[in-house]
PDB file of C-alpha atoms in Angstrom:
ATOM      1  CA  MET A 225      17.565  -4.287  18.537  1.00 61.00           C
ATOM      2  CA  PRO A 226      17.367  -7.942  19.674  1.00 73.00           C
ATOM      3  CA  GLU A 227      15.408  -7.136  22.854  1.00 91.00           C
ATOM      4  CA  THR A 228      12.728  -5.371  20.835  1.00 96.00           C
ATOM      5  CA  PHE A 229      12.347  -8.231  18.370  1.00 97.00           C
ATOM      6  CA  ALA A 230      12.157 -10.841  21.153  1.00 97.00           C
ATOM      7  CA  LEU A 231       9.463  -8.856  22.959  1.00 98.00           C
ATOM      8  CA  ALA A 232       7.510  -8.331  19.721  1.00 98.00           C
ATOM      9  CA  GLN A 233       7.745 -12.054  18.941  1.00 98.00           C
ATOM     10  CA  GLU A 234       6.246 -12.966  22.283  1.00 98.00           C
ATOM     11  CA  VAL A 235       3.512 -10.319  21.963  1.00 98.00           C
ATOM     12  CA  VAL A 236       2.506 -11.629  18.527  1.00 98.00           C
ATOM     13  CA  ALA A 237       2.613 -15.259  19.666  1.00 98.00           C
ATOM     14  CA  ARG A 238       0.510 -14.636  22.779  1.00 98.00           C
ATOM     15  CA  ALA A 239      -1.999 -12.403  20.973  1.00 98.00           C
ATOM     16  CA  THR A 240      -2.361 -15.009  18.232  1.00 97.00           C
ATOM     17  CA  ARG A 241      -2.962 -17.799  20.770  1.00 97.00           C
ATOM     18  CA  ALA A 242      -5.487 -15.620  22.618  1.00 97.00           C
ATOM     19  CA  GLY A 243      -7.233 -14.707  19.362  1.00 95.00           C
ATOM     20  CA  VAL A 244      -6.932 -10.966  19.975  1.00 96.00           C
ATOM     21  CA  ARG A 245      -5.964  -8.203  17.591  1.00 97.00           C
ATOM     22  CA  ILE A 246      -3.784  -5.200  18.458  1.00 98.00           C
ATOM     23  CA  ALA A 247      -3.874  -1.651  17.069  1.00 98.00           C
ATOM     24  CA  THR A 248      -1.304   1.070  17.713  1.00 98.00           C
ATOM     25  CA  ALA A 249      -1.682   4.841  18.091  1.00 98.00           C
ATOM     26  CA  GLU A 250       1.729   6.456  17.989  1.00 98.00           C
ATOM     27  CA  SER A 251       3.071   9.941  18.398  1.00 98.00           C
ATOM     28  CA  LEU A 252       6.722  10.195  19.459  1.00 96.00           C
ATOM     29  CA  THR A 253       7.511   6.658  18.254  1.00 97.00           C
ATOM     30  CA  GLY A 254       6.402   7.592  14.731  1.00 98.00           C
ATOM     31  CA  GLY A 255       5.509   4.052  13.654  1.00 98.00           C
ATOM     32  CA  LEU A 256       8.383   2.227  15.364  1.00 98.00           C
ATOM     33  CA  LEU A 257       5.980   0.213  17.545  1.00 98.00           C
ATOM     34  CA  ALA A 258       3.967  -0.936  14.536  1.00 98.00           C
ATOM     35  CA  ALA A 259       7.207  -1.709  12.695  1.00 98.00           C
ATOM     36  CA  ALA A 260       8.443  -3.825  15.612  1.00 98.00           C
ATOM     37  CA  LEU A 261       5.243  -5.874  15.539  1.00 98.00           C
ATOM     38  CA  VAL A 262       5.145  -6.374  11.769  1.00 98.00           C
ATOM     39  CA  ALA A 263       8.804  -7.441  11.748  1.00 98.00           C
ATOM     40  CA  VAL A 264       7.584 -10.689  13.321  1.00 98.00           C
ATOM     41  CA  PRO A 265       6.505 -13.414  10.871  1.00 98.00           C
ATOM     42  CA  GLY A 266       2.797 -14.096  11.403  1.00 97.00           C
ATOM     43  CA  ALA A 267       2.070 -10.602  12.715  1.00 98.00           C
ATOM     44  CA  SER A 268      -0.986 -10.408  10.455  1.00 96.00           C
ATOM     45  CA  ASN A 269      -2.685 -12.890  12.804  1.00 96.00           C
ATOM     46  CA  ALA A 270      -2.523 -10.395  15.667  1.00 97.00           C
ATOM     47  CA  PHE A 271      -1.919  -6.887  14.334  1.00 98.00           C
ATOM     48  CA  SER A 272      -4.722  -4.913  12.694  1.00 97.00           C
ATOM     49  CA  GLY A 273      -2.886  -1.671  11.981  1.00 98.00           C
ATOM     50  CA  GLY A 274      -1.915   1.638  13.413  1.00 98.00           C
ATOM     51  CA  VAL A 275      -2.101   5.396  13.220  1.00 98.00           C
ATOM     52  CA  VAL A 276       0.840   7.749  13.492  1.00 98.00           C
ATOM     53  CA  ALA A 277      -0.721  10.936  14.855  1.00 98.00           C
ATOM     54  CA  TYR A 278       2.447  12.943  15.260  1.00 96.00           C
ATOM     55  CA  ASP A 279       0.756  16.299  14.808  1.00 95.00           C
ATOM     56  CA  THR A 280      -1.363  17.158  17.844  1.00 94.00           C
ATOM     57  CA  GLN A 281      -4.442  18.001  15.767  1.00 96.00           C
ATOM     58  CA  LEU A 282      -4.492  14.506  14.250  1.00 97.00           C
ATOM     59  CA  LYS A 283      -4.961  13.085  17.715  1.00 98.00           C
ATOM     60  CA  ALA A 284      -8.346  14.830  17.729  1.00 98.00           C
ATOM     61  CA  THR A 285      -9.422  14.473  14.103  1.00 98.00           C
ATOM     62  CA  ILE A 286      -8.420  10.846  13.550  1.00 98.00           C
ATOM     63  CA  LEU A 287      -8.300   9.275  17.016  1.00 98.00           C
ATOM     64  CA  GLY A 288     -11.077  11.262  18.695  1.00 98.00           C
ATOM     65  CA  VAL A 289      -9.027  12.821  21.487  1.00 98.00           C
ATOM     66  CA  ASP A 290     -10.916  15.692  23.107  1.00 98.00           C
ATOM     67  CA  GLU A 291      -9.743  19.008  21.624  1.00 98.00           C
ATOM     68  CA  THR A 292     -10.221  20.894  24.888  1.00 98.00           C
ATOM     69  CA  LEU A 293      -8.015  18.355  26.663  1.00 98.00           C
ATOM     70  CA  LEU A 294      -5.323  18.788  24.032  1.00 96.00           C
ATOM     71  CA  ARG A 295      -5.520  22.579  24.262  1.00 95.00           C
ATOM     72  CA  ASP A 296      -5.491  22.658  28.067  1.00 95.00           C
ATOM     73  CA  ARG A 297      -2.931  19.948  28.855  1.00 94.00           C
ATOM     74  CA  GLY A 298      -1.056  19.323  25.631  1.00 94.00           C
ATOM     75  CA  PRO A 299      -0.380  15.997  23.969  1.00 96.00           C
ATOM     76  CA  VAL A 300       1.890  14.560  26.697  1.00 96.00           C
ATOM     77  CA  ASP A 301      -0.786  13.566  29.172  1.00 97.00           C
ATOM     78  CA  PRO A 302      -2.227  10.309  30.566  1.00 98.00           C
ATOM     79  CA  GLU A 303      -5.789  11.084  29.457  1.00 98.00           C
ATOM     80  CA  VAL A 304      -4.590  11.951  25.945  1.00 98.00           C
ATOM     81  CA  ALA A 305      -2.761   8.616  25.771  1.00 98.00           C
ATOM     82  CA  THR A 306      -5.862   6.806  27.045  1.00 98.00           C
ATOM     83  CA  GLN A 307      -8.126   8.450  24.478  1.00 98.00           C
ATOM     84  CA  MET A 308      -5.621   7.675  21.721  1.00 98.00           C
ATOM     85  CA  ALA A 309      -5.567   4.000  22.713  1.00 98.00           C
ATOM     86  CA  ALA A 310      -9.360   3.807  22.841  1.00 98.00           C
ATOM     87  CA  GLY A 311      -9.758   5.645  19.547  1.00 98.00           C
ATOM     88  CA  VAL A 312      -7.361   3.462  17.592  1.00 98.00           C
ATOM     89  CA  ARG A 313      -9.315   0.338  18.520  1.00 98.00           C
ATOM     90  CA  THR A 314     -12.234   1.716  16.515  1.00 97.00           C
ATOM     91  CA  VAL A 315     -10.186   3.299  13.723  1.00 97.00           C
ATOM     92  CA  CYS A 316      -8.494  -0.063  13.103  1.00 97.00           C
ATOM     93  CA  ALA A 317     -11.664  -2.166  13.266  1.00 95.00           C
ATOM     94  CA  VAL A 318     -11.709  -5.051  10.799  1.00 92.00           C
ATOM     95  CA  ALA A 319     -14.480  -6.942   9.032  1.00 88.00           C
ATOM     96  CA  ALA A 320     -16.357  -9.321  11.312  1.00 86.00           C
ATOM     97  CA  GLY A 321     -15.686 -12.189   8.933  1.00 82.00           C
ATOM     98  CA  ASP A 322     -19.294 -13.357   8.875  1.00 88.00           C
ATOM     99  CA  GLY A 323     -20.134 -11.886   5.478  1.00 85.00           C
ATOM    100  CA  SER A 324     -21.918  -8.904   7.017  1.00 87.00           C
ATOM    101  CA  ALA A 325     -20.837  -5.284   6.881  1.00 88.00           C
ATOM    102  CA  ALA A 326     -20.123  -5.390  10.622  1.00 90.00           C
ATOM    103  CA  ARG A 327     -16.707  -4.305  11.826  1.00 92.00           C
ATOM    104  CA  VAL A 328     -14.994  -5.501  14.985  1.00 93.00           C
ATOM    105  CA  PRO A 329     -12.756  -3.112  16.939  1.00 96.00           C
ATOM    106  CA  ALA A 330      -9.271  -4.277  17.829  1.00 97.00           C
ATOM    107  CA  ALA A 331      -9.284  -6.040  21.190  1.00 98.00           C
ATOM    108  CA  ILE A 332      -6.263  -4.038  22.364  1.00 98.00           C
ATOM    109  CA  GLY A 333      -5.300  -0.481  21.564  1.00 98.00           C
ATOM    110  CA  ILE A 334      -1.946   0.824  22.694  1.00 98.00           C
ATOM    111  CA  ALA A 335      -0.771   4.427  22.501  1.00 98.00           C
ATOM    112  CA  THR A 336       2.528   6.254  22.845  1.00 98.00           C
ATOM    113  CA  THR A 337       2.817   9.991  23.430  1.00 98.00           C
ATOM    114  CA  GLY A 338       5.714  11.912  24.849  1.00 96.00           C
ATOM    115  CA  VAL A 339       8.747  14.093  24.352  1.00 95.00           C
ATOM    116  CA  ALA A 340      11.591  12.618  22.310  1.00 93.00           C
ATOM    117  CA  GLY A 341      13.667  15.771  22.593  1.00 91.00           C
ATOM    118  CA  PRO A 342      16.202  17.094  22.503  1.00 89.00           C
ATOM    119  CA  ALA A 343      14.216  20.086  23.793  1.00 89.00           C
ATOM    120  CA  ALA A 344      11.304  20.108  26.204  1.00 88.00           C
ATOM    121  CA  ASP A 345       7.738  19.970  24.869  1.00 85.00           C
ATOM    122  CA  PRO A 346       6.895  23.500  23.694  1.00 83.00           C
ATOM    123  CA  GLN A 347       3.296  23.327  24.915  1.00 81.00           C
ATOM    124  CA  SER A 348       3.721  21.773  28.363  1.00 82.00           C
ATOM    125  CA  GLY A 349       7.402  22.293  29.137  1.00 87.00           C
ATOM    126  CA  GLN A 350       7.844  18.621  30.014  1.00 90.00           C
ATOM    127  CA  PRO A 351      11.424  17.418  29.547  1.00 91.00           C
ATOM    128  CA  ALA A 352      12.697  15.010  26.908  1.00 91.00           C
ATOM    129  CA  GLY A 353      12.110  11.426  27.987  1.00 93.00           C
ATOM    130  CA  THR A 354       8.679  12.124  29.503  1.00 94.00           C
ATOM    131  CA  VAL A 355       6.394   9.490  27.993  1.00 97.00           C
ATOM    132  CA  TRP A 356       2.860   8.259  28.549  1.00 98.00           C
ATOM    133  CA  LEU A 357       1.691   4.847  27.400  1.00 98.00           C
ATOM    134  CA  ALA A 358      -1.907   3.726  27.490  1.00 98.00           C
ATOM    135  CA  LEU A 359      -3.677   0.456  26.903  1.00 98.00           C
ATOM    136  CA  SER A 360      -7.351   0.161  26.010  1.00 98.00           C
ATOM    137  CA  THR A 361      -9.366  -3.065  26.016  1.00 97.00           C
ATOM    138  CA  VAL A 362     -13.022  -3.987  26.412  1.00 92.00           C
ATOM    139  CA  ALA A 363     -12.258  -4.410  30.117  1.00 94.00           C
ATOM    140  CA  GLY A 364     -11.054  -0.819  30.512  1.00 95.00           C
ATOM    141  CA  GLU A 365      -8.093   1.480  30.122  1.00 97.00           C
ATOM    142  CA  GLN A 366      -4.850   2.099  31.908  1.00 97.00           C
ATOM    143  CA  ALA A 367      -2.120   4.672  31.478  1.00 98.00           C
ATOM    144  CA  GLU A 368       1.379   4.659  32.822  1.00 97.00           C
ATOM    145  CA  GLN A 369       4.180   7.155  32.782  1.00 97.00           C
ATOM    146  CA  VAL A 370       7.541   5.997  31.572  1.00 92.00           C
ATOM    147  CA  SER A 371      10.831   7.763  31.997  1.00 81.00           C
ATOM    148  CA  ALA A 372      12.347   6.771  28.692  1.00 79.00           C
ATOM    149  CA  ALA A 373      16.023   6.913  29.475  1.00 74.00           C
ATOM    150  CA  GLY A 374      18.330   7.980  26.733  1.00 76.00           C
ATOM    151  CA  GLU A 375      20.507  10.782  25.581  1.00 83.00           C
ATOM    152  CA  THR A 376      19.275  10.947  22.001  1.00 93.00           C
ATOM    153  CA  ARG A 377      15.893  11.015  20.278  1.00 94.00           C
ATOM    154  CA  ASP A 378      16.543   7.528  18.913  1.00 95.00           C
ATOM    155  CA  GLU A 379      17.344   6.139  22.362  1.00 94.00           C
ATOM    156  CA  ILE A 380      14.217   7.701  23.884  1.00 95.00           C
ATOM    157  CA  ARG A 381      12.011   6.424  21.064  1.00 96.00           C
ATOM    158  CA  GLU A 382      13.497   2.917  21.245  1.00 95.00           C
ATOM    159  CA  ALA A 383      13.087   2.814  25.045  1.00 95.00           C
ATOM    160  CA  THR A 384       9.448   3.798  24.542  1.00 96.00           C
ATOM    161  CA  VAL A 385       8.889   0.927  22.097  1.00 97.00           C
ATOM    162  CA  VAL A 386      10.420  -1.530  24.575  1.00 97.00           C
ATOM    163  CA  ALA A 387       8.190  -0.166  27.352  1.00 97.00           C
ATOM    164  CA  ALA A 388       5.091  -0.397  25.125  1.00 98.00           C
ATOM    165  CA  LEU A 389       5.864  -3.984  24.104  1.00 98.00           C
ATOM    166  CA  THR A 390       6.434  -4.844  27.775  1.00 97.00           C
ATOM    167  CA  LEU A 391       3.063  -3.307  28.691  1.00 97.00           C
ATOM    168  CA  LEU A 392       1.378  -5.320  25.930  1.00 98.00           C
ATOM    169  CA  LEU A 393       3.113  -8.481  27.041  1.00 97.00           C
ATOM    170  CA  ASP A 394       2.124  -7.974  30.678  1.00 97.00           C
ATOM    171  CA  HIS A 395      -1.501  -7.549  29.605  1.00 97.00           C
ATOM    172  CA  LEU A 396      -1.425 -10.611  27.367  1.00 98.00           C
ATOM    173  CA  ARG A 397       0.096 -12.704  30.160  1.00 96.00           C
ATOM    174  CA  SER A 398      -2.719 -11.573  32.473  1.00 95.00           C
ATOM    175  CA  ILE A 399      -5.414 -12.822  30.084  1.00 91.00           C
ATOM    176  CA  GLY A 400      -3.740 -16.176  29.515  1.00 78.00           C
TER     177      GLY A 400
END
């Protein structure tokens, strides 16, 4: 989709200029956000990597999301998205580049979690198109709910990627 590529291009360009690295934690998008970023030439200057934690348990075991939170609220929740975004920054830490064993977390973690459908989420009952995005940086975290419009799973997932890239771009514009 041309809109997705244009957004990803600008995200990569701005992150590269700012000297920040991005990591993705994805559930319903299943790697589409990471794929959108790496489709851009030069993405390696700004993208560290990502985790597709589609299964709810992986959100806890890999990304460090609180298991009680997942059990009580389910995976489609603003705090779950926030913890996913914070966790992926550490999971995708890269070598400091100074010859030491030190690792530097990604400057920005972004997470997607939601219901792609066609049915409602079996744990929470939330309808298809209910999506939470979260952004984590050293300055703090933010989560926002997105109503990912679409009639099909593919349309909902693509709308989520566009919303996530827009959130990244808004953040990158705010830091210069």
